[in-house]
């Protein structure tokens, strides 16, 4: 669920993610398991295969070691392309690239995780605020009392605050009640 | 397997041709509706309020309510 597409993360993280996913052995160093190092160290001084929606042509083809069948296909590719069958063209594509554009752009459903996380933490924050209201807040100032608020409104009406479109315009002065 | 060549030029012009009239229309509509839903009623409300406004009556009412410091209610 937390699969990050190359577009969203910085290039370095995307590079790491793609090289971790792809399996071309041309980029894997041949260390033994007992050396205490990562079994897959990538030589970052060499061009790496990095695919992204914004980079149509990566630095190197996806597959570097070709089987005999692949090699013969590559030979055939040197001729006119109209002689290639559809399957051969697709095979050639898959030699050059790991994913197609629709596959790169596929929806990941990550938004559900994000929305879920947002709502969860909003709820948690609500609980925290509730606890704070109960155990942390000091007594409110007296201007928060019902009685004080009523007196405040009465004083505002006496002073004719907002007489045309505001507060006092909603009060009927003859009848002594709200309109 | 022959795809159509995608459009390579005039992309901004096409976008503007589509969005600019919409933007202008929305702008004009917002201005006109604001004028007739907010400013005109407000002007009428003010005119109506001041048509029969008696300043002395208002002053005395406020004085009796005791909101002034310069004059006290007539009782005192």
PDB file of C-alpha atoms in Angstrom:
ATOM      1  CA  UNK A   1       0.000   0.000   0.000  1.00  0.00           C
ATOM      2  CA  UNK A   2       2.869   2.359   0.646  1.00  0.00           C
ATOM      3  CA  UNK A   3       4.341   1.938  -2.820  1.00  0.00           C
ATOM      4  CA  UNK A   4       5.738   5.283  -3.812  1.00  0.00           C
ATOM      5  CA  UNK A   5       5.771   6.159  -7.481  1.00  0.00           C
ATOM      6  CA  UNK A   6       8.845   7.782  -8.946  1.00  0.00           C
ATOM      7  CA  UNK A   7       6.953  10.978  -9.588  1.00  0.00           C
ATOM      8  CA  UNK A   8       6.165  11.564  -5.985  1.00  0.00           C
ATOM      9  CA  UNK A   9       9.507  10.843  -4.381  1.00  0.00           C
ATOM     10  CA  UNK A  10      12.840  12.440  -5.094  1.00  0.00           C
ATOM     11  CA  UNK A  11      14.992  10.900  -7.786  1.00  0.00           C
ATOM     12  CA  UNK A  12      17.358   9.141  -5.382  1.00  0.00           C
ATOM     13  CA  UNK A  13      14.635   7.228  -3.572  1.00  0.00           C
ATOM     14  CA  UNK A  14      13.026   6.321  -6.897  1.00  0.00           C
ATOM     15  CA  UNK A  15      16.350   5.049  -8.156  1.00  0.00           C
ATOM     16  CA  UNK A  16      16.680   2.837  -5.098  1.00  0.00           C
ATOM     17  CA  UNK A  17      13.115   1.586  -5.432  1.00  0.00           C
ATOM     18  CA  UNK A  18      13.421   0.752  -9.116  1.00  0.00           C
ATOM     19  CA  UNK A  19      16.775  -0.963  -8.782  1.00  0.00           C
ATOM     20  CA  UNK A  20      15.419  -2.969  -5.895  1.00  0.00           C
ATOM     21  CA  UNK A  21      12.471  -4.087  -7.985  1.00  0.00           C
ATOM     22  CA  UNK A  22      14.285  -4.872 -11.207  1.00  0.00           C
ATOM     23  CA  UNK A  23      16.344  -7.999 -11.427  1.00  0.00           C
ATOM     24  CA  UNK A  24      18.897  -7.360 -14.151  1.00  0.00           C
ATOM     25  CA  UNK A  25      22.094  -8.882 -12.846  1.00  0.00           C
ATOM     26  CA  UNK A  26      24.297  -6.502 -14.811  1.00  0.00           C
ATOM     27  CA  UNK A  27      23.969  -4.071 -11.956  1.00  0.00           C
ATOM     28  CA  UNK A  28      24.331  -6.417  -9.003  1.00  0.00           C
ATOM     29  CA  UNK A  29      27.763  -6.795  -7.466  1.00  0.00           C
ATOM     30  CA  UNK A  30      28.781 -10.374  -6.805  1.00  0.00           C
ATOM     31  CA  UNK A  31      29.455 -10.448  -3.074  1.00  0.00           C
ATOM     32  CA  UNK A  32      29.083 -13.614  -1.045  1.00  0.00           C
ATOM     33  CA  UNK A  33      26.530 -13.915   1.723  1.00  0.00           C
ATOM     34  CA  UNK A  34      29.100 -14.182   4.456  1.00  0.00           C
ATOM     35  CA  UNK A  35      30.863 -10.907   3.849  1.00  0.00           C
ATOM     36  CA  UNK A  36      28.514  -8.915   6.058  1.00  0.00           C
ATOM     37  CA  UNK A  37      27.671  -6.487   3.258  1.00  0.00           C
ATOM     38  CA  UNK A  38      24.429  -5.986   1.393  1.00  0.00           C
ATOM     39  CA  UNK A  39      24.065  -8.813  -1.077  1.00  0.00           C
ATOM     40  CA  UNK A  40      22.921  -6.361  -3.736  1.00  0.00           C
ATOM     41  CA  UNK A  41      25.217  -3.353  -3.886  1.00  0.00           C
ATOM     42  CA  UNK A  42      24.603  -1.221  -6.913  1.00  0.00           C
ATOM     43  CA  UNK A  43      27.538   0.518  -8.533  1.00  0.00           C
ATOM     44  CA  UNK A  44      26.133   4.041  -8.687  1.00  0.00           C
ATOM     45  CA  UNK A  45      29.007   5.273 -10.838  1.00  0.00           C
ATOM     46  CA  UNK A  46      27.528   3.323 -13.749  1.00  0.00           C
ATOM     47  CA  UNK A  47      24.409   4.397 -15.600  1.00  0.00           C
ATOM     48  CA  UNK A  48      21.381   2.744 -14.027  1.00  0.00           C
ATOM     49  CA  UNK A  49      18.028   1.877 -15.429  1.00  0.00           C
ATOM     50  CA  UNK A  50      15.637   4.482 -14.058  1.00  0.00           C
ATOM     51  CA  UNK A  51      12.170   4.735 -15.507  1.00  0.00           C
ATOM     52  CA  UNK A  52       9.807   7.580 -14.842  1.00  0.00           C
ATOM     53  CA  UNK A  53       6.855   9.126 -16.595  1.00  0.00           C
ATOM     54  CA  UNK A  54       8.904  12.250 -17.260  1.00  0.00           C
ATOM     55  CA  UNK A  55      11.968  10.420 -18.631  1.00  0.00           C
ATOM     56  CA  UNK A  56      10.903   8.552 -21.781  1.00  0.00           C
ATOM     57  CA  UNK A  57      14.287   7.020 -22.591  1.00  0.00           C
ATOM     58  CA  UNK A  58      16.332   5.689 -19.665  1.00  0.00           C
ATOM     59  CA  UNK A  59      20.131   5.666 -19.818  1.00  0.00           C
ATOM     60  CA  UNK A  60      20.499   1.934 -20.426  1.00  0.00           C
ATOM     61  CA  UNK A  61      18.192  -0.798 -21.641  1.00  0.00           C
ATOM     62  CA  UNK A  62      16.384  -2.766 -19.025  1.00  0.00           C
ATOM     63  CA  UNK A  63      17.876  -6.119 -19.902  1.00  0.00           C
ATOM     64  CA  UNK A  64      21.570  -6.207 -20.645  1.00  0.00           C
ATOM     65  CA  UNK A  65      22.344  -9.914 -20.758  1.00  0.00           C
ATOM     66  CA  UNK A  66      20.440 -11.376 -23.671  1.00  0.00           C
ATOM     67  CA  UNK A  67      19.687 -15.005 -24.241  1.00  0.00           C
ATOM     68  CA  UNK A  68      20.383 -16.503 -27.618  1.00  0.00           C
ATOM     69  CA  UNK A  69      16.777 -15.978 -28.613  1.00  0.00           C
ATOM     70  CA  UNK A  70      16.997 -12.350 -27.534  1.00  0.00           C
ATOM     71  CA  UNK A  71      20.193 -11.894 -29.526  1.00  0.00           C
ATOM     72  CA  UNK A  72      18.641 -13.302 -32.678  1.00  0.00           C
ATOM     73  CA  UNK A  73      15.666 -11.009 -32.108  1.00  0.00           C
ATOM     74  CA  UNK A  74      17.995  -8.042 -31.837  1.00  0.00           C
ATOM     75  CA  UNK A  75      19.578  -9.074 -35.130  1.00  0.00           C
ATOM     76  CA  UNK A  76      16.137  -9.206 -36.728  1.00  0.00           C
ATOM     77  CA  UNK A  77      15.461  -5.752 -35.297  1.00  0.00           C
ATOM     78  CA  UNK A  78      18.231  -4.376 -37.463  1.00  0.00           C
ATOM     79  CA  UNK A  79      16.178  -5.143 -40.541  1.00  0.00           C
ATOM     80  CA  UNK A  80      12.915  -3.576 -41.635  1.00  0.00           C
ATOM     81  CA  UNK A  81      10.510  -3.456 -38.706  1.00  0.00           C
ATOM     82  CA  UNK A  82       7.478  -4.295 -40.781  1.00  0.00           C
ATOM     83  CA  UNK A  83       8.780  -7.875 -40.800  1.00  0.00           C
ATOM     84  CA  UNK A  84       8.535  -8.151 -37.009  1.00  0.00           C
ATOM     85  CA  UNK A  85       5.450  -9.799 -35.619  1.00  0.00           C
ATOM     86  CA  UNK A  86       3.439  -8.129 -32.873  1.00  0.00           C
ATOM     87  CA  UNK A  87       4.795 -10.520 -30.234  1.00  0.00           C
ATOM     88  CA  UNK A  88       8.337  -9.821 -31.362  1.00  0.00           C
ATOM     89  CA  UNK A  89       7.803  -6.097 -31.088  1.00  0.00           C
ATOM     90  CA  UNK A  90       6.419  -6.521 -27.602  1.00  0.00           C
ATOM     91  CA  UNK A  91       9.366  -8.754 -26.659  1.00  0.00           C
ATOM     92  CA  UNK A  92      11.770  -6.096 -27.946  1.00  0.00           C
ATOM     93  CA  UNK A  93       9.953  -3.482 -25.924  1.00  0.00           C
ATOM     94  CA  UNK A  94      10.229  -5.591 -22.789  1.00  0.00           C
ATOM     95  CA  UNK A  95      13.955  -5.969 -23.408  1.00  0.00           C
ATOM     96  CA  UNK A  96      14.363  -2.211 -23.454  1.00  0.00           C
ATOM     97  CA  UNK A  97      11.906  -1.202 -20.781  1.00  0.00           C
ATOM     98  CA  UNK A  98      10.587  -2.638 -17.552  1.00  0.00           C
ATOM     99  CA  UNK A  99       7.091  -1.115 -17.596  1.00  0.00           C
ATOM    100  CA  UNK A 100       4.826   0.450 -20.155  1.00  0.00           C
ATOM    101  CA  UNK A 101       3.457   3.914 -19.619  1.00  0.00           C
ATOM    102  CA  UNK A 102       0.025   2.665 -18.538  1.00  0.00           C
ATOM    103  CA  UNK A 103       1.743   0.311 -16.119  1.00  0.00           C
ATOM    104  CA  UNK A 104       3.786   3.185 -14.711  1.00  0.00           C
ATOM    105  CA  UNK A 105       0.701   5.320 -14.370  1.00  0.00           C
ATOM    106  CA  UNK A 106      -1.444   2.641 -12.758  1.00  0.00           C
ATOM    107  CA  UNK A 107      -3.437   3.784  -9.743  1.00  0.00           C
ATOM    108  CA  UNK A 108      -1.921   2.567  -6.507  1.00  0.00           C
ATOM    109  CA  UNK A 109      -4.723   3.167  -4.060  1.00  0.00           C
ATOM    110  CA  UNK A 110      -2.271   5.025  -1.884  1.00  0.00           C
ATOM    111  CA  UNK A 111      -4.830   7.766  -1.440  1.00  0.00           C
ATOM    112  CA  UNK A 112      -6.927   5.446   0.690  1.00  0.00           C
ATOM    113  CA  UNK A 113      -4.052   4.997   3.109  1.00  0.00           C
ATOM    114  CA  UNK A 114      -3.425   8.729   3.138  1.00  0.00           C
ATOM    115  CA  UNK A 115      -7.076   9.618   3.758  1.00  0.00           C
ATOM    116  CA  UNK A 116      -7.358   6.924   6.387  1.00  0.00           C
ATOM    117  CA  UNK A 117      -4.268   8.208   8.136  1.00  0.00           C
ATOM    118  CA  UNK A 118      -5.512  11.782   8.015  1.00  0.00           C
ATOM    119  CA  UNK A 119      -8.900  10.912   9.473  1.00  0.00           C
ATOM    120  CA  UNK A 120      -7.391   8.644  12.088  1.00  0.00           C
ATOM    121  CA  UNK A 121      -5.033  11.293  13.352  1.00  0.00           C
ATOM    122  CA  UNK A 122      -7.736  13.938  13.229  1.00  0.00           C
ATOM    123  CA  UNK A 123      -9.813  11.707  15.445  1.00  0.00           C
ATOM    124  CA  UNK A 124      -6.910  11.124  17.759  1.00  0.00           C
ATOM    125  CA  UNK A 125      -6.335  14.857  17.977  1.00  0.00           C
ATOM    126  CA  UNK A 126      -9.975  15.292  18.860  1.00  0.00           C
ATOM    127  CA  UNK A 127      -9.581  12.879  21.744  1.00  0.00           C
ATOM    128  CA  UNK A 128      -6.484  14.705  22.907  1.00  0.00           C
ATOM    129  CA  UNK A 129      -8.308  18.051  22.832  1.00  0.00           C
ATOM    130  CA  UNK A 130     -11.219  16.547  24.729  1.00  0.00           C
ATOM    131  CA  UNK A 131      -8.893  15.258  27.444  1.00  0.00           C
ATOM    132  CA  UNK A 132      -7.249  18.665  27.580  1.00  0.00           C
ATOM    133  CA  UNK A 133     -10.617  20.347  28.033  1.00  0.00           C
ATOM    134  CA  UNK A 134     -11.259  18.076  30.986  1.00  0.00           C
ATOM    135  CA  UNK A 135      -7.875  18.082  32.711  1.00  0.00           C
ATOM    136  CA  UNK A 136      -5.734  20.965  31.480  1.00  0.00           C
ATOM    137  CA  UNK A 137      -7.793  24.061  30.789  1.00  0.00           C
ATOM    138  CA  UNK A 138      -8.006  26.562  33.686  1.00  0.00           C
ATOM    139  CA  UNK A 139     -11.369  28.034  34.687  1.00  0.00           C
ATOM    140  CA  UNK A 140     -12.654  30.239  31.867  1.00  0.00           C
ATOM    141  CA  UNK A 141     -12.773  34.013  32.372  1.00  0.00           C
ATOM    142  CA  UNK A 142     -16.030  35.376  33.742  1.00  0.00           C
ATOM    143  CA  UNK A 143     -16.830  36.965  30.376  1.00  0.00           C
ATOM    144  CA  UNK A 144     -17.673  33.454  29.191  1.00  0.00           C
ATOM    145  CA  UNK A 145     -20.596  33.064  31.624  1.00  0.00           C
ATOM    146  CA  UNK A 146     -24.106  32.956  30.193  1.00  0.00           C
ATOM    147  CA  UNK A 147     -25.140  35.920  32.323  1.00  0.00           C
ATOM    148  CA  UNK A 148     -22.209  38.032  31.249  1.00  0.00           C
ATOM    149  CA  UNK A 149     -22.796  37.178  27.564  1.00  0.00           C
ATOM    150  CA  UNK A 150     -26.461  38.196  27.862  1.00  0.00           C
ATOM    151  CA  UNK A 151     -25.500  41.495  29.478  1.00  0.00           C
ATOM    152  CA  UNK A 152     -22.931  42.017  26.739  1.00  0.00           C
ATOM    153  CA  UNK A 153     -25.521  41.551  23.997  1.00  0.00           C
ATOM    154  CA  UNK A 154     -27.907  43.890  25.806  1.00  0.00           C
ATOM    155  CA  UNK A 155     -25.212  46.547  25.994  1.00  0.00           C
ATOM    156  CA  UNK A 156     -24.457  46.145  22.300  1.00  0.00           C
ATOM    157  CA  UNK A 157     -28.136  46.620  21.490  1.00  0.00           C
ATOM    158  CA  UNK A 158     -28.259  49.697  23.742  1.00  0.00           C
ATOM    159  CA  UNK A 159     -25.287  51.157  21.898  1.00  0.00           C
ATOM    160  CA  UNK A 160     -27.009  50.415  18.571  1.00  0.00           C
ATOM    161  CA  UNK A 161     -24.114  48.317  17.275  1.00  0.00           C
ATOM    162  CA  UNK A 162     -24.738  47.380  13.608  1.00  0.00           C
ATOM    163  CA  UNK A 163     -28.081  49.183  13.323  1.00  0.00           C
ATOM    164  CA  UNK A 164     -28.513  48.784   9.568  1.00  0.00           C
ATOM    165  CA  UNK A 165     -27.299  45.303   8.635  1.00  0.00           C
ATOM    166  CA  UNK A 166     -25.710  43.984  11.837  1.00  0.00           C
ATOM    167  CA  UNK A 167     -26.780  42.979  15.320  1.00  0.00           C
ATOM    168  CA  UNK A 168     -29.156  45.786  16.236  1.00  0.00           C
ATOM    169  CA  UNK A 169     -30.949  45.547  12.903  1.00  0.00           C
ATOM    170  CA  UNK A 170     -32.198  42.116  13.990  1.00  0.00           C
ATOM    171  CA  UNK A 171     -33.715  43.450  17.218  1.00  0.00           C
ATOM    172  CA  UNK A 172     -37.176  44.931  17.311  1.00  0.00           C
ATOM    173  CA  UNK A 173     -36.839  47.914  19.662  1.00  0.00           C
ATOM    174  CA  UNK A 174     -40.572  48.556  19.936  1.00  0.00           C
ATOM    175  CA  UNK A 175     -41.527  45.051  20.885  1.00  0.00           C
ATOM    176  CA  UNK A 176     -38.347  44.286  22.806  1.00  0.00           C
ATOM    177  CA  UNK A 177     -37.543  40.999  21.127  1.00  0.00           C
ATOM    178  CA  UNK A 178     -35.708  39.568  18.136  1.00  0.00           C
ATOM    179  CA  UNK A 179     -37.296  40.116  14.760  1.00  0.00           C
TER     180      UNK A 179
ATOM    181  CA  UNK B   1       0.726  -0.741 -34.278  1.00  0.00           C
ATOM    182  CA  UNK B   2       0.688   2.722 -35.834  1.00  0.00           C
ATOM    183  CA  UNK B   3      -0.278   5.415 -33.351  1.00  0.00           C
ATOM    184  CA  UNK B   4      -1.279   8.883 -34.358  1.00  0.00           C
ATOM    185  CA  UNK B   5       1.427  11.466 -33.848  1.00  0.00           C
ATOM    186  CA  UNK B   6       0.430  13.444 -30.753  1.00  0.00           C
ATOM    187  CA  UNK B   7      -0.131  17.191 -30.914  1.00  0.00           C
ATOM    188  CA  UNK B   8       3.206  18.869 -30.291  1.00  0.00           C
ATOM    189  CA  UNK B   9       2.487  22.556 -30.723  1.00  0.00           C
ATOM    190  CA  UNK B  10       0.047  25.234 -29.765  1.00  0.00           C
ATOM    191  CA  UNK B  11      -0.773  23.557 -26.437  1.00  0.00           C
ATOM    192  CA  UNK B  12      -0.806  26.773 -24.436  1.00  0.00           C
ATOM    193  CA  UNK B  13      -2.847  28.547 -27.092  1.00  0.00           C
ATOM    194  CA  UNK B  14      -5.356  25.717 -27.088  1.00  0.00           C
ATOM    195  CA  UNK B  15      -5.613  25.788 -23.312  1.00  0.00           C
ATOM    196  CA  UNK B  16      -6.085  29.551 -23.277  1.00  0.00           C
ATOM    197  CA  UNK B  17      -8.711  29.401 -26.008  1.00  0.00           C
ATOM    198  CA  UNK B  18     -10.639  27.017 -23.837  1.00  0.00           C
ATOM    199  CA  UNK B  19     -10.115  28.478 -20.393  1.00  0.00           C
ATOM    200  CA  UNK B  20      -9.899  32.226 -20.992  1.00  0.00           C
ATOM    201  CA  UNK B  21     -13.543  32.722 -22.054  1.00  0.00           C
ATOM    202  CA  UNK B  22     -14.620  30.591 -19.104  1.00  0.00           C
ATOM    203  CA  UNK B  23     -12.467  32.627 -16.744  1.00  0.00           C
ATOM    204  CA  UNK B  24     -13.806  35.917 -18.100  1.00  0.00           C
ATOM    205  CA  UNK B  25     -17.374  34.675 -17.904  1.00  0.00           C
ATOM    206  CA  UNK B  26     -16.967  33.502 -14.320  1.00  0.00           C
ATOM    207  CA  UNK B  27     -15.304  36.787 -13.385  1.00  0.00           C
ATOM    208  CA  UNK B  28     -18.057  38.881 -14.917  1.00  0.00           C
ATOM    209  CA  UNK B  29     -20.768  36.703 -13.404  1.00  0.00           C
ATOM    210  CA  UNK B  30     -19.193  36.986  -9.969  1.00  0.00           C
ATOM    211  CA  UNK B  31     -18.957  40.762 -10.247  1.00  0.00           C
ATOM    212  CA  UNK B  32     -22.519  41.205 -11.498  1.00  0.00           C
ATOM    213  CA  UNK B  33     -24.035  38.838  -8.967  1.00  0.00           C
ATOM    214  CA  UNK B  34     -22.075  40.462  -6.147  1.00  0.00           C
ATOM    215  CA  UNK B  35     -23.349  43.852  -7.243  1.00  0.00           C
ATOM    216  CA  UNK B  36     -26.983  42.778  -7.324  1.00  0.00           C
ATOM    217  CA  UNK B  37     -26.939  40.431  -4.370  1.00  0.00           C
ATOM    218  CA  UNK B  38     -24.802  42.443  -1.965  1.00  0.00           C
ATOM    219  CA  UNK B  39     -24.160  46.072  -2.821  1.00  0.00           C
ATOM    220  CA  UNK B  40     -27.617  47.007  -4.100  1.00  0.00           C
ATOM    221  CA  UNK B  41     -29.455  45.516  -1.091  1.00  0.00           C
ATOM    222  CA  UNK B  42     -26.942  47.175   1.176  1.00  0.00           C
ATOM    223  CA  UNK B  43     -27.492  50.559  -0.437  1.00  0.00           C
ATOM    224  CA  UNK B  44     -31.237  50.078  -0.138  1.00  0.00           C
ATOM    225  CA  UNK B  45     -30.920  49.065   3.515  1.00  0.00           C
ATOM    226  CA  UNK B  46     -28.948  52.190   4.318  1.00  0.00           C
ATOM    227  CA  UNK B  47     -31.331  54.430   2.401  1.00  0.00           C
ATOM    228  CA  UNK B  48     -34.306  52.851   4.149  1.00  0.00           C
ATOM    229  CA  UNK B  49     -32.709  53.227   7.578  1.00  0.00           C
ATOM    230  CA  UNK B  50     -31.896  56.861   7.159  1.00  0.00           C
ATOM    231  CA  UNK B  51     -35.180  57.802   5.486  1.00  0.00           C
ATOM    232  CA  UNK B  52     -36.998  57.974   8.826  1.00  0.00           C
ATOM    233  CA  UNK B  53     -34.009  58.400  11.113  1.00  0.00           C
ATOM    234  CA  UNK B  54     -34.578  60.623  14.107  1.00  0.00           C
ATOM    235  CA  UNK B  55     -31.221  61.320  15.681  1.00  0.00           C
ATOM    236  CA  UNK B  56     -32.630  62.850  18.839  1.00  0.00           C
ATOM    237  CA  UNK B  57     -34.878  59.868  19.484  1.00  0.00           C
ATOM    238  CA  UNK B  58     -31.967  57.526  19.070  1.00  0.00           C
ATOM    239  CA  UNK B  59     -29.779  59.649  21.313  1.00  0.00           C
ATOM    240  CA  UNK B  60     -32.326  59.767  24.090  1.00  0.00           C
ATOM    241  CA  UNK B  61     -32.948  56.045  23.873  1.00  0.00           C
ATOM    242  CA  UNK B  62     -29.219  55.401  24.194  1.00  0.00           C
ATOM    243  CA  UNK B  63     -28.963  57.910  27.029  1.00  0.00           C
ATOM    244  CA  UNK B  64     -31.697  56.202  29.011  1.00  0.00           C
ATOM    245  CA  UNK B  65     -29.976  52.853  28.474  1.00  0.00           C
ATOM    246  CA  UNK B  66     -26.953  54.382  30.198  1.00  0.00           C
ATOM    247  CA  UNK B  67     -24.274  53.791  27.623  1.00  0.00           C
ATOM    248  CA  UNK B  68     -22.889  57.314  27.631  1.00  0.00           C
ATOM    249  CA  UNK B  69     -20.291  58.758  29.951  1.00  0.00           C
ATOM    250  CA  UNK B  70     -20.863  62.400  29.019  1.00  0.00           C
ATOM    251  CA  UNK B  71     -24.555  62.423  29.925  1.00  0.00           C
ATOM    252  CA  UNK B  72     -26.408  60.429  32.540  1.00  0.00           C
ATOM    253  CA  UNK B  73     -29.926  59.053  32.166  1.00  0.00           C
ATOM    254  CA  UNK B  74     -32.559  61.701  32.925  1.00  0.00           C
ATOM    255  CA  UNK B  75     -33.516  60.002  36.180  1.00  0.00           C
ATOM    256  CA  UNK B  76     -30.246  60.833  37.980  1.00  0.00           C
TER     257      UNK B  76
END
